PDB file of C-alpha atoms and ligand atoms in Angstrom:
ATOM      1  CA  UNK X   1      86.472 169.596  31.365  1.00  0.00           C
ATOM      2  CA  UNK X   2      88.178 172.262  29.542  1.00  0.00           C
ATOM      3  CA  UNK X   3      87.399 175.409  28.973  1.00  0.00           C
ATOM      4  CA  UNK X   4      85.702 175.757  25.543  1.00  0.00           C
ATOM      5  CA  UNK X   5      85.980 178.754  23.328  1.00  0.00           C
ATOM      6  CA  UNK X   6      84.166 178.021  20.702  1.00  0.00           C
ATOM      7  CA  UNK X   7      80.827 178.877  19.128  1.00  0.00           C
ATOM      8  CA  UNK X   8      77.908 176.708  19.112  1.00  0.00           C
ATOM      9  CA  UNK X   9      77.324 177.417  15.272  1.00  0.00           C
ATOM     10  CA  UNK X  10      79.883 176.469  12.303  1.00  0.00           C
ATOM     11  CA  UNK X  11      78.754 176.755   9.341  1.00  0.00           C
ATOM     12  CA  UNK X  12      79.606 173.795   6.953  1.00  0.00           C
ATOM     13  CA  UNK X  13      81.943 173.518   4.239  1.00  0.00           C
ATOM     14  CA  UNK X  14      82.312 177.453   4.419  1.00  0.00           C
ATOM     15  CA  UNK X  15      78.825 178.532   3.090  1.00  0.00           C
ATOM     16  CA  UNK X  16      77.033 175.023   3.982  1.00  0.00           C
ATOM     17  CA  UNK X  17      74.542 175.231   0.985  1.00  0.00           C
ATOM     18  CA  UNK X  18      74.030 178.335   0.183  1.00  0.00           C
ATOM     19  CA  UNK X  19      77.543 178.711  -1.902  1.00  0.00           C
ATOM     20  CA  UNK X  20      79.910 176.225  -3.545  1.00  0.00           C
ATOM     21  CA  UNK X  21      81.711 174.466  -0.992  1.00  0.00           C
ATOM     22  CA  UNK X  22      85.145 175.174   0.247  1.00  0.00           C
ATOM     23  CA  UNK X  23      85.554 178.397  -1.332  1.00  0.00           C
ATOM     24  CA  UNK X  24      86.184 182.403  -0.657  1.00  0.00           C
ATOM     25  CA  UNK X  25      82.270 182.889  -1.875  1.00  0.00           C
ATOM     26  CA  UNK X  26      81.593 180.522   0.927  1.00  0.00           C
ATOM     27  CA  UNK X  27      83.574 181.912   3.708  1.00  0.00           C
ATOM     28  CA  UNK X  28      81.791 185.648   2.187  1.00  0.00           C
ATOM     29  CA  UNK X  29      78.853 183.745   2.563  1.00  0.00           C
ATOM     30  CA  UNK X  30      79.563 182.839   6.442  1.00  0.00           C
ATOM     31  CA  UNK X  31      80.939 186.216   7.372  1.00  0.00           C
ATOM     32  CA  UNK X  32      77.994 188.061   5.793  1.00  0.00           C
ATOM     33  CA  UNK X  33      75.394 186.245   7.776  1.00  0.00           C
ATOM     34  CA  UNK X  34      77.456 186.148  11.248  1.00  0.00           C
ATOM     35  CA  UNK X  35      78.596 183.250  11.543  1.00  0.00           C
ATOM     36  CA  UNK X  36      82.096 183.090  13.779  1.00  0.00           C
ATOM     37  CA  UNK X  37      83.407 179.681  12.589  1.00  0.00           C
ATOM     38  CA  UNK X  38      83.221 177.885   9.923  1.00  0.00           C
ATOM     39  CA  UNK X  39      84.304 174.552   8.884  1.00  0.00           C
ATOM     40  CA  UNK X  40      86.639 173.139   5.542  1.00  0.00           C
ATOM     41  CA  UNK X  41      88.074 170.307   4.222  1.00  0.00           C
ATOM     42  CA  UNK X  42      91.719 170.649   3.522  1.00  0.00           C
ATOM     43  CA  UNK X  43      93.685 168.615   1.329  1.00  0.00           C
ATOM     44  CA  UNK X  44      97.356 168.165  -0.153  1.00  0.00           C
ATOM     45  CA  UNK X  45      97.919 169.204  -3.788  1.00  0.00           C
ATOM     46  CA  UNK X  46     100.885 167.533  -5.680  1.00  0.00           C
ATOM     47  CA  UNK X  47     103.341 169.484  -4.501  1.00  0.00           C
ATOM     48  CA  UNK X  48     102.443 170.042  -0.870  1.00  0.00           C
ATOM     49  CA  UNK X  49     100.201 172.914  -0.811  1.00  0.00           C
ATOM     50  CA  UNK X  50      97.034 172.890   1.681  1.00  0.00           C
ATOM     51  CA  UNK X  51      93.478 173.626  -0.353  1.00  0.00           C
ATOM     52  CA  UNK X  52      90.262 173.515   0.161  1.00  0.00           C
ATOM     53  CA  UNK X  53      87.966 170.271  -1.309  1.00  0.00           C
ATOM     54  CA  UNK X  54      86.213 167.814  -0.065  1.00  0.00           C
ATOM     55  CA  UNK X  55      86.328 165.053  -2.761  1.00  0.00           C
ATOM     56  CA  UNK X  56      89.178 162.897  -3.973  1.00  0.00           C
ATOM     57  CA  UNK X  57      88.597 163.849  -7.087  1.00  0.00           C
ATOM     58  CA  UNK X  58      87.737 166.767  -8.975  1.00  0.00           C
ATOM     59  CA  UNK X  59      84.664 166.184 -10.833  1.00  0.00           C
ATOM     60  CA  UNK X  60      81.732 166.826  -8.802  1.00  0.00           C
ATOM     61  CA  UNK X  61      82.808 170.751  -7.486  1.00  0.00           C
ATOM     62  CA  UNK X  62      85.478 171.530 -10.966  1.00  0.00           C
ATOM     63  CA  UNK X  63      85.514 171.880 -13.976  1.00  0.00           C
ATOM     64  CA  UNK X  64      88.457 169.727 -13.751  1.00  0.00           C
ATOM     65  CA  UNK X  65      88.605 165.234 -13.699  1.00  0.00           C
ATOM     66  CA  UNK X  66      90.637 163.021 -12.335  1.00  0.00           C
ATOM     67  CA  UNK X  67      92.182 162.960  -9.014  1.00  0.00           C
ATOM     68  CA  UNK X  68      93.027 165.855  -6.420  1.00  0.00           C
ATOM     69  CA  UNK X  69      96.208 164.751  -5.619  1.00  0.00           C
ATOM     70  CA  UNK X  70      97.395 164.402  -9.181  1.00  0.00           C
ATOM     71  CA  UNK X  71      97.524 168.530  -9.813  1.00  0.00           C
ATOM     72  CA  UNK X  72      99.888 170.719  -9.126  1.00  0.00           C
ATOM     73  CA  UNK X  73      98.538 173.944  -6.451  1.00  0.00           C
ATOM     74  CA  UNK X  74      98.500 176.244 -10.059  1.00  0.00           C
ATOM     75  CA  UNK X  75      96.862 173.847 -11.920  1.00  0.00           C
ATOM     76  CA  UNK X  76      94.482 173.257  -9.189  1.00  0.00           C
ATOM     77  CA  UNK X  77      94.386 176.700  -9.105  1.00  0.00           C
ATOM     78  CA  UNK X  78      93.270 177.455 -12.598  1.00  0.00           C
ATOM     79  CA  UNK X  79      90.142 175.250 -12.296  1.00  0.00           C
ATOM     80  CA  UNK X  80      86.227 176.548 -11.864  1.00  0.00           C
ATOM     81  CA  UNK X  81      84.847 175.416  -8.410  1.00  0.00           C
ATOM     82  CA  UNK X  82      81.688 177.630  -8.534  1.00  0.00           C
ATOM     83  CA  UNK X  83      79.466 176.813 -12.209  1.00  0.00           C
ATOM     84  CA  UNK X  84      78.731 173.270 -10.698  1.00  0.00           C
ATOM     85  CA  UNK X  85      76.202 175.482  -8.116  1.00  0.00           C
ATOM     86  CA  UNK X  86      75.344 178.240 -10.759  1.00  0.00           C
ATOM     87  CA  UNK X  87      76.252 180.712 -13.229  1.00  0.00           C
ATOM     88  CA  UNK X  88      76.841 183.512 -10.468  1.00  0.00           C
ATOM     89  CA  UNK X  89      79.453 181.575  -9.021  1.00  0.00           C
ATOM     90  CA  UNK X  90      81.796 180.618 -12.280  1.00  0.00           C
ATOM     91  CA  UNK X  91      84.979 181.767 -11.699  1.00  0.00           C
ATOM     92  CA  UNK X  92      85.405 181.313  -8.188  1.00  0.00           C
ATOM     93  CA  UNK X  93      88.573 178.627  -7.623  1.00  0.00           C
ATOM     94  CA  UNK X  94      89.920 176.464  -5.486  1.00  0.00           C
ATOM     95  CA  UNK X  95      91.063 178.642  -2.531  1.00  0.00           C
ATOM     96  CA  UNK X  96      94.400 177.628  -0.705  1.00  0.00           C
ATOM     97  CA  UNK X  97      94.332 177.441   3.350  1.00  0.00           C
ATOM     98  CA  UNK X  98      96.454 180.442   3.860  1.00  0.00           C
ATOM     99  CA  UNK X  99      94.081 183.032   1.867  1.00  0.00           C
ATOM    100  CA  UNK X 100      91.280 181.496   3.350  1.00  0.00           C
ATOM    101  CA  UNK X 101      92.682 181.593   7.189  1.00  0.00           C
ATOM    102  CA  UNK X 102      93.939 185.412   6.301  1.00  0.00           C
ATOM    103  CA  UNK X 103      90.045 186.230   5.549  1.00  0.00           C
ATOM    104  CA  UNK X 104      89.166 184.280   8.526  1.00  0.00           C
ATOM    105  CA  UNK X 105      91.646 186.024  10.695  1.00  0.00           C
ATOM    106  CA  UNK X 106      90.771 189.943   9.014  1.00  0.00           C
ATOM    107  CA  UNK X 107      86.883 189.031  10.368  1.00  0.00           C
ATOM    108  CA  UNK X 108      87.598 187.823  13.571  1.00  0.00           C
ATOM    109  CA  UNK X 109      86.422 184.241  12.730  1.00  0.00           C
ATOM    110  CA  UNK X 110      88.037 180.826  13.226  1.00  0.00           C
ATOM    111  CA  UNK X 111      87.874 177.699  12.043  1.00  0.00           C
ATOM    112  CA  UNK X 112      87.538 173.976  12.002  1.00  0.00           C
ATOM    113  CA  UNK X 113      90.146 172.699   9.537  1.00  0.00           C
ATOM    114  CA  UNK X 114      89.355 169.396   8.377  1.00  0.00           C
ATOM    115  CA  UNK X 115      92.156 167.333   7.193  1.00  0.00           C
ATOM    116  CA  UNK X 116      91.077 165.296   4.749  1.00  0.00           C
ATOM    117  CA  UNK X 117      93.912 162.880   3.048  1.00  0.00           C
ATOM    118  CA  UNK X 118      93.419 161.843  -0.357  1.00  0.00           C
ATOM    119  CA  UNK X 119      94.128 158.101  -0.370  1.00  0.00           C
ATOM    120  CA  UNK X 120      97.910 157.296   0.786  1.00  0.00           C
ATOM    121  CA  UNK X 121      98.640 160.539   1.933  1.00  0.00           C
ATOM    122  CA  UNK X 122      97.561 160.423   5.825  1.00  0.00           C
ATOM    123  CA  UNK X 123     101.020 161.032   7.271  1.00  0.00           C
ATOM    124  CA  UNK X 124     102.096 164.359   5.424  1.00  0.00           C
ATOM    125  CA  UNK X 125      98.429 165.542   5.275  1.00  0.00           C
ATOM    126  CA  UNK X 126      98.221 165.743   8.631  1.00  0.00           C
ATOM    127  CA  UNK X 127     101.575 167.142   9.317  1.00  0.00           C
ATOM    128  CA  UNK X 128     101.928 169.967   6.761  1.00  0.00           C
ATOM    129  CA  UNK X 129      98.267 171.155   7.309  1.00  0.00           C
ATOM    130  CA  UNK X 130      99.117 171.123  11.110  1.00  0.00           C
ATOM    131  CA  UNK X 131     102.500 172.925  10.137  1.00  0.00           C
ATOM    132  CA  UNK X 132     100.487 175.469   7.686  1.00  0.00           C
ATOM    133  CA  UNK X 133      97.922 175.863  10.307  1.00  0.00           C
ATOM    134  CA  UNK X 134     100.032 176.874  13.492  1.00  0.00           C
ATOM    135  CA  UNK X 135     102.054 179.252  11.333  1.00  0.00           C
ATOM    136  CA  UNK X 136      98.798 180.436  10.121  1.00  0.00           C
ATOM    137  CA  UNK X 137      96.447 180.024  13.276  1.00  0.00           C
ATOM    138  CA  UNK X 138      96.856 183.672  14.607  1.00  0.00           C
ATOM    139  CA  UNK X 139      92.385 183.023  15.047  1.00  0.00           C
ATOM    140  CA  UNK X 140      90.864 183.477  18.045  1.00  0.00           C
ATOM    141  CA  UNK X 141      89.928 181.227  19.372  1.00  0.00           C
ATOM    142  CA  UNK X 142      92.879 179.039  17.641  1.00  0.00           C
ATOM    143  CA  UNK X 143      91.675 176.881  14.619  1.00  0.00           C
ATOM    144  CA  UNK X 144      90.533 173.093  15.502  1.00  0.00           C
ATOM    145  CA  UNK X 145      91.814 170.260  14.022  1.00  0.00           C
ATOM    146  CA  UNK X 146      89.815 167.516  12.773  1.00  0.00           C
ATOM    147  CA  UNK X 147      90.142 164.576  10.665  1.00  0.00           C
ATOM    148  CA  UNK X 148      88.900 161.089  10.152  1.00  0.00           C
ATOM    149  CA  UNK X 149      92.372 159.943   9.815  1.00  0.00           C
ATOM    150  CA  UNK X 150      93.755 158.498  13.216  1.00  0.00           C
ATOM    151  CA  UNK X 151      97.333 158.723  11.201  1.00  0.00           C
ATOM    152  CA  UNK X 152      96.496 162.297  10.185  1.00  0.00           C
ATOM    153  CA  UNK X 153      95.979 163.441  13.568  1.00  0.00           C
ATOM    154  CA  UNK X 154      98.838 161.981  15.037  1.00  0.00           C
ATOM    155  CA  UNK X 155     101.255 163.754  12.808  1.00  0.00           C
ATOM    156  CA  UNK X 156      99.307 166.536  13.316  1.00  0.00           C
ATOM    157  CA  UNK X 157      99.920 166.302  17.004  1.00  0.00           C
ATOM    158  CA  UNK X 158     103.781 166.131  16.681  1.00  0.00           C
ATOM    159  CA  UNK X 159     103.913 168.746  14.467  1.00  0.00           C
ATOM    160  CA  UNK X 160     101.520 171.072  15.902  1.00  0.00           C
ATOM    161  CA  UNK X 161     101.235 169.756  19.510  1.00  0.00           C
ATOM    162  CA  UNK X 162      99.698 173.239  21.066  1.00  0.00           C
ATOM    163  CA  UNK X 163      97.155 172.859  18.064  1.00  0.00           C
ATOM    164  CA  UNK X 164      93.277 171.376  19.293  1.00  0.00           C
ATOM    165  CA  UNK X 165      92.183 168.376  17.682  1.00  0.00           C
ATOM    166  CA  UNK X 166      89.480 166.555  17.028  1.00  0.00           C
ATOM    167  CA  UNK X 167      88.413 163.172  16.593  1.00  0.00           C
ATOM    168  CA  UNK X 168      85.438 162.663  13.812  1.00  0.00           C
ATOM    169  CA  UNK X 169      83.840 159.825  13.488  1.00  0.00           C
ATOM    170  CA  UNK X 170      81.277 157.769  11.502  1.00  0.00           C
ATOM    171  CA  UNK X 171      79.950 156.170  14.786  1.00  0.00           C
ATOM    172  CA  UNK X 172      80.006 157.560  18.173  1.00  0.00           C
ATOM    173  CA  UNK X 173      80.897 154.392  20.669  1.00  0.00           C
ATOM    174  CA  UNK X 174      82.994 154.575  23.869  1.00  0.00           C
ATOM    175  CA  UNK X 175      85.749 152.966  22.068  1.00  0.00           C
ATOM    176  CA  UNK X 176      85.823 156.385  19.608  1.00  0.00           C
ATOM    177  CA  UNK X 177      85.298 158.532  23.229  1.00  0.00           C
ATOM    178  CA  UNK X 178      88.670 156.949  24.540  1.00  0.00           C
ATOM    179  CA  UNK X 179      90.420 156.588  21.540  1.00  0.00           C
ATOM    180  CA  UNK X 180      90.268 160.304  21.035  1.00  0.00           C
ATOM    181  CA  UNK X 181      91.000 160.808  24.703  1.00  0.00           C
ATOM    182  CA  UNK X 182      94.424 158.622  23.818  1.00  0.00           C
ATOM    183  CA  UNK X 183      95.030 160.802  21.020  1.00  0.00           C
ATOM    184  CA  UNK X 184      95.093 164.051  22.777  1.00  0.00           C
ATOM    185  CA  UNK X 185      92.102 165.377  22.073  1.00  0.00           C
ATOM    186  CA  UNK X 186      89.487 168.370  22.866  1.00  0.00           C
ATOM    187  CA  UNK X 187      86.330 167.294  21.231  1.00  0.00           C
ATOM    188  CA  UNK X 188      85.081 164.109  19.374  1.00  0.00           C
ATOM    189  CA  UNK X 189      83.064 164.880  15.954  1.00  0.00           C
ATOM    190  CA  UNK X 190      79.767 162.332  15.204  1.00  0.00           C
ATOM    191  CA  UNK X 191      76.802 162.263  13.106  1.00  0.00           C
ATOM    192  CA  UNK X 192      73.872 163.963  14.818  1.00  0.00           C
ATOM    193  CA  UNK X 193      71.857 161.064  14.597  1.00  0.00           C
ATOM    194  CA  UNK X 194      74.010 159.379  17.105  1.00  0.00           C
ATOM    195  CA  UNK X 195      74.082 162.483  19.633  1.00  0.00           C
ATOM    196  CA  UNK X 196      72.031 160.516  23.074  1.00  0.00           C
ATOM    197  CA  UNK X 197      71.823 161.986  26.637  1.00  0.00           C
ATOM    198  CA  UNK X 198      74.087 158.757  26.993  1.00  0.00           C
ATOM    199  CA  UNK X 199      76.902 159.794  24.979  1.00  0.00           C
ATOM    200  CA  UNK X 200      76.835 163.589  25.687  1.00  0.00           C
ATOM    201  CA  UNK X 201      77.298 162.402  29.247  1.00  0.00           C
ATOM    202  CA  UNK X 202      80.129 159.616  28.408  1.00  0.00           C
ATOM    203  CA  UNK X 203      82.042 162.527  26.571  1.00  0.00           C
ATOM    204  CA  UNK X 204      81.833 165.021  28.928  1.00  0.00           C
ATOM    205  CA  UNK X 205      83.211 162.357  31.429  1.00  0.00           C
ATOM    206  CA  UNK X 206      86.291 161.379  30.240  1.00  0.00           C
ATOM    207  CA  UNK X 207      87.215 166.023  29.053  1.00  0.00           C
ATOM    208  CA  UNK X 208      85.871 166.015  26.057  1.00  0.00           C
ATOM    209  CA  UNK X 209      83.477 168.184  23.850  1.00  0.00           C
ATOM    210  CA  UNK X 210      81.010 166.634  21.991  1.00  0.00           C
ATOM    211  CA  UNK X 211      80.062 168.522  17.963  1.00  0.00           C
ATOM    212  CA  UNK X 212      77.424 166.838  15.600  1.00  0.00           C
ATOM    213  CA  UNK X 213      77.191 167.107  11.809  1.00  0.00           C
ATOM    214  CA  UNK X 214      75.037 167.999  10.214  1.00  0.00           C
ATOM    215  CA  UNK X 215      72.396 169.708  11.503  1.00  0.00           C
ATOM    216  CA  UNK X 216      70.065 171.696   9.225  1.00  0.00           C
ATOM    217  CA  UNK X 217      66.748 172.166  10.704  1.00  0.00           C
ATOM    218  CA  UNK X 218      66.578 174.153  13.713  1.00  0.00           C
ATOM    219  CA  UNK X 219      64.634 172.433  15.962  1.00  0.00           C
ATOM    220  CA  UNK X 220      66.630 169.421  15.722  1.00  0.00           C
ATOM    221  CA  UNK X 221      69.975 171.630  16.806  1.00  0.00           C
ATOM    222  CA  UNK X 222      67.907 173.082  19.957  1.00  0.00           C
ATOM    223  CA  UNK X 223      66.606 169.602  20.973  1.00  0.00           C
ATOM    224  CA  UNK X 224      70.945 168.559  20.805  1.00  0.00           C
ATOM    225  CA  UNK X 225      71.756 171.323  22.428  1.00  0.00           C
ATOM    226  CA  UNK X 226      69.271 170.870  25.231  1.00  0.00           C
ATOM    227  CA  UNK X 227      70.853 167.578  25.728  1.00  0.00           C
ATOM    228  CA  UNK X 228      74.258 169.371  26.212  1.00  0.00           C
ATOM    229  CA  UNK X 229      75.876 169.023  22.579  1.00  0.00           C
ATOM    230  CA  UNK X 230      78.940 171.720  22.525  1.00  0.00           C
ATOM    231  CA  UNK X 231      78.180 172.070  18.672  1.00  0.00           C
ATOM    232  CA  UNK X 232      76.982 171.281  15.526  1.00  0.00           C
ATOM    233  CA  UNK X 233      78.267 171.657  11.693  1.00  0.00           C
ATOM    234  CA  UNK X 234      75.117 173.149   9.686  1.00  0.00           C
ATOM    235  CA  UNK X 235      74.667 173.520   6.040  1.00  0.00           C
ATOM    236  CA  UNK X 236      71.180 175.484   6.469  1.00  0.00           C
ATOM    237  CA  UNK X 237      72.929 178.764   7.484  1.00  0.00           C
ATOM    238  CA  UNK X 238      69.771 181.019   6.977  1.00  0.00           C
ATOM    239  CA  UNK X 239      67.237 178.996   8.853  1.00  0.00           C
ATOM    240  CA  UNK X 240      70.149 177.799  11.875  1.00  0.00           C
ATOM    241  CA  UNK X 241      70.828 181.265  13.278  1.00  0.00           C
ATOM    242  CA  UNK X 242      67.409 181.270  14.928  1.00  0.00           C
ATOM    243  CA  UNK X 243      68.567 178.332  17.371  1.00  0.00           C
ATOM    244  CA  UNK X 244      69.032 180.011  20.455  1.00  0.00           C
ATOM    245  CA  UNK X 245      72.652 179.454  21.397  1.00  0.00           C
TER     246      UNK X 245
HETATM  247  O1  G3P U   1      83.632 168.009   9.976  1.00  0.00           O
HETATM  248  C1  G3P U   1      82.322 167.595   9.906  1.00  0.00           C
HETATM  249  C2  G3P U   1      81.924 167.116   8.541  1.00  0.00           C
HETATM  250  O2  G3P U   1      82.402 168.030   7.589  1.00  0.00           O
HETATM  251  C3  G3P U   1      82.426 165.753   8.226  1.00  0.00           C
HETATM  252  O3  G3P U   1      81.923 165.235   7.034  1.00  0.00           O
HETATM  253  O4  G3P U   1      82.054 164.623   4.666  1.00  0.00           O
HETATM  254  O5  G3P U   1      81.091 166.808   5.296  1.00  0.00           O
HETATM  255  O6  G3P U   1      83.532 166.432   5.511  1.00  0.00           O
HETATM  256  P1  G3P U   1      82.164 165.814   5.566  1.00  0.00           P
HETATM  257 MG1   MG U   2      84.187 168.306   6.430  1.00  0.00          MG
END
């Protein structure tokens, strides 16, 4: 197996719960209480640029509607991402993956970037984040690549091959094990719920790392980490840092 850099502890969606996802506040939010890695969702705007979000469309963290991929990176740009969690936050925007990964790298933090195509845009998603990411990726350890999207991570593989990836899936099975094996991979990505002594062991096997999302009570992370889970994704950032690690 290889040798594997990374903390135990990323904290989710930048500040898990305790900011509004996918933002500076929530990378603040990360840095201020420790954490060394933190995970985002990174999609394409319009015209190519990598930012932060986790839904296709805008609703539920902007003040903006429609679609994600139908903005422009300064119209995306001009929109609220913080009143949807509260007043304090208003103002706070949709960051781009560059100022985010220059915080990250200032603070001696890394990341897993997320790729996370809006609907038809796999391919490029993949390949410009990877692009954006290795130019950017001066993070120690580098950042990790993940993504859903078996077409994502492909293209991010032949444009980034030096990149780490990951494999994230819905349900762990050894199908998922091998096809992320086949794709290159370092570490496969599942629900917690599906973390066994079984599949820890099966993972492990065939060189990879095994990370679970996402865990926010603490006893639950040191029971998966007893079984031999390399990671987990948290949103509880405040009650997670007392799992010993
Ligand atoms: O990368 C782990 C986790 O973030 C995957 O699910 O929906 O929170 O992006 P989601
Ligand atoms: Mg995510």
């Amino acid at each position: 197996m290889t040798r594997w850099p990374y903390p135990r502890l990323f904290a989710h969606r930048g500040g898990g719960t305790l900011a509004p996802e996918n933002t500076m506040a929530g990378m603040q939010e990360a840095q201020a209480r420790g954490y060394q890695a933190v995970e985002f969702d990174v999609k394409l705007s319009r015209d190519n640029v990598p930012m932060l979000m986790h839904d296709d469309t805008l609703e539920r963290t902007t003040s903006g509607s429609g679609l994600f991929k139908h903005l422009s990176s300064a119209e995306l740009k001009q929109l609220d991402a913080g009143s949807w969690k509260g007043p304090m936050w208003a103002g706070e925007r949709i960051p781009a993956l560059d100022a985010v990964m220059a915080f990250l790298c200032g603070q001696h933090m890394t990341a897993n970037i997320e790729v996370k195509p809006c609907v038809g845009r796999d391919e490029e998603t993949g390949r410009i984040v990877a692009q954006a990411a290795a130019k950017l990726g001066s993070t120690w350890p580098p950042p990790l690549l993940s993504s859903f999207s078996v077409v994502a991570l492909r293209a991010a593989a032949h444009a980034a091959p030096t990149l780490p990836r990951a494999l994230l899936v819905e349900q762990c099975s050894t199908e998922q094990l091998a096809l992320a094996v086949e794709l290159g991979c370092v570490s496969l990505h599942c629900a917690w719920h599906d973390v066994t002594p079984e599949i820890v062991h099966a993972a492990h096997s065939c060189g990879l790392r095994l990370m679970a999302y996402t865990v926010n009570d603490a006893d639950v992370a040191c029971r998966l980490f007893r079984l031999g889970l390399d990671g987990i994704f948290t949103d509880a950032l405040d009650r997670m840092r007392d799992a010993p690690t």
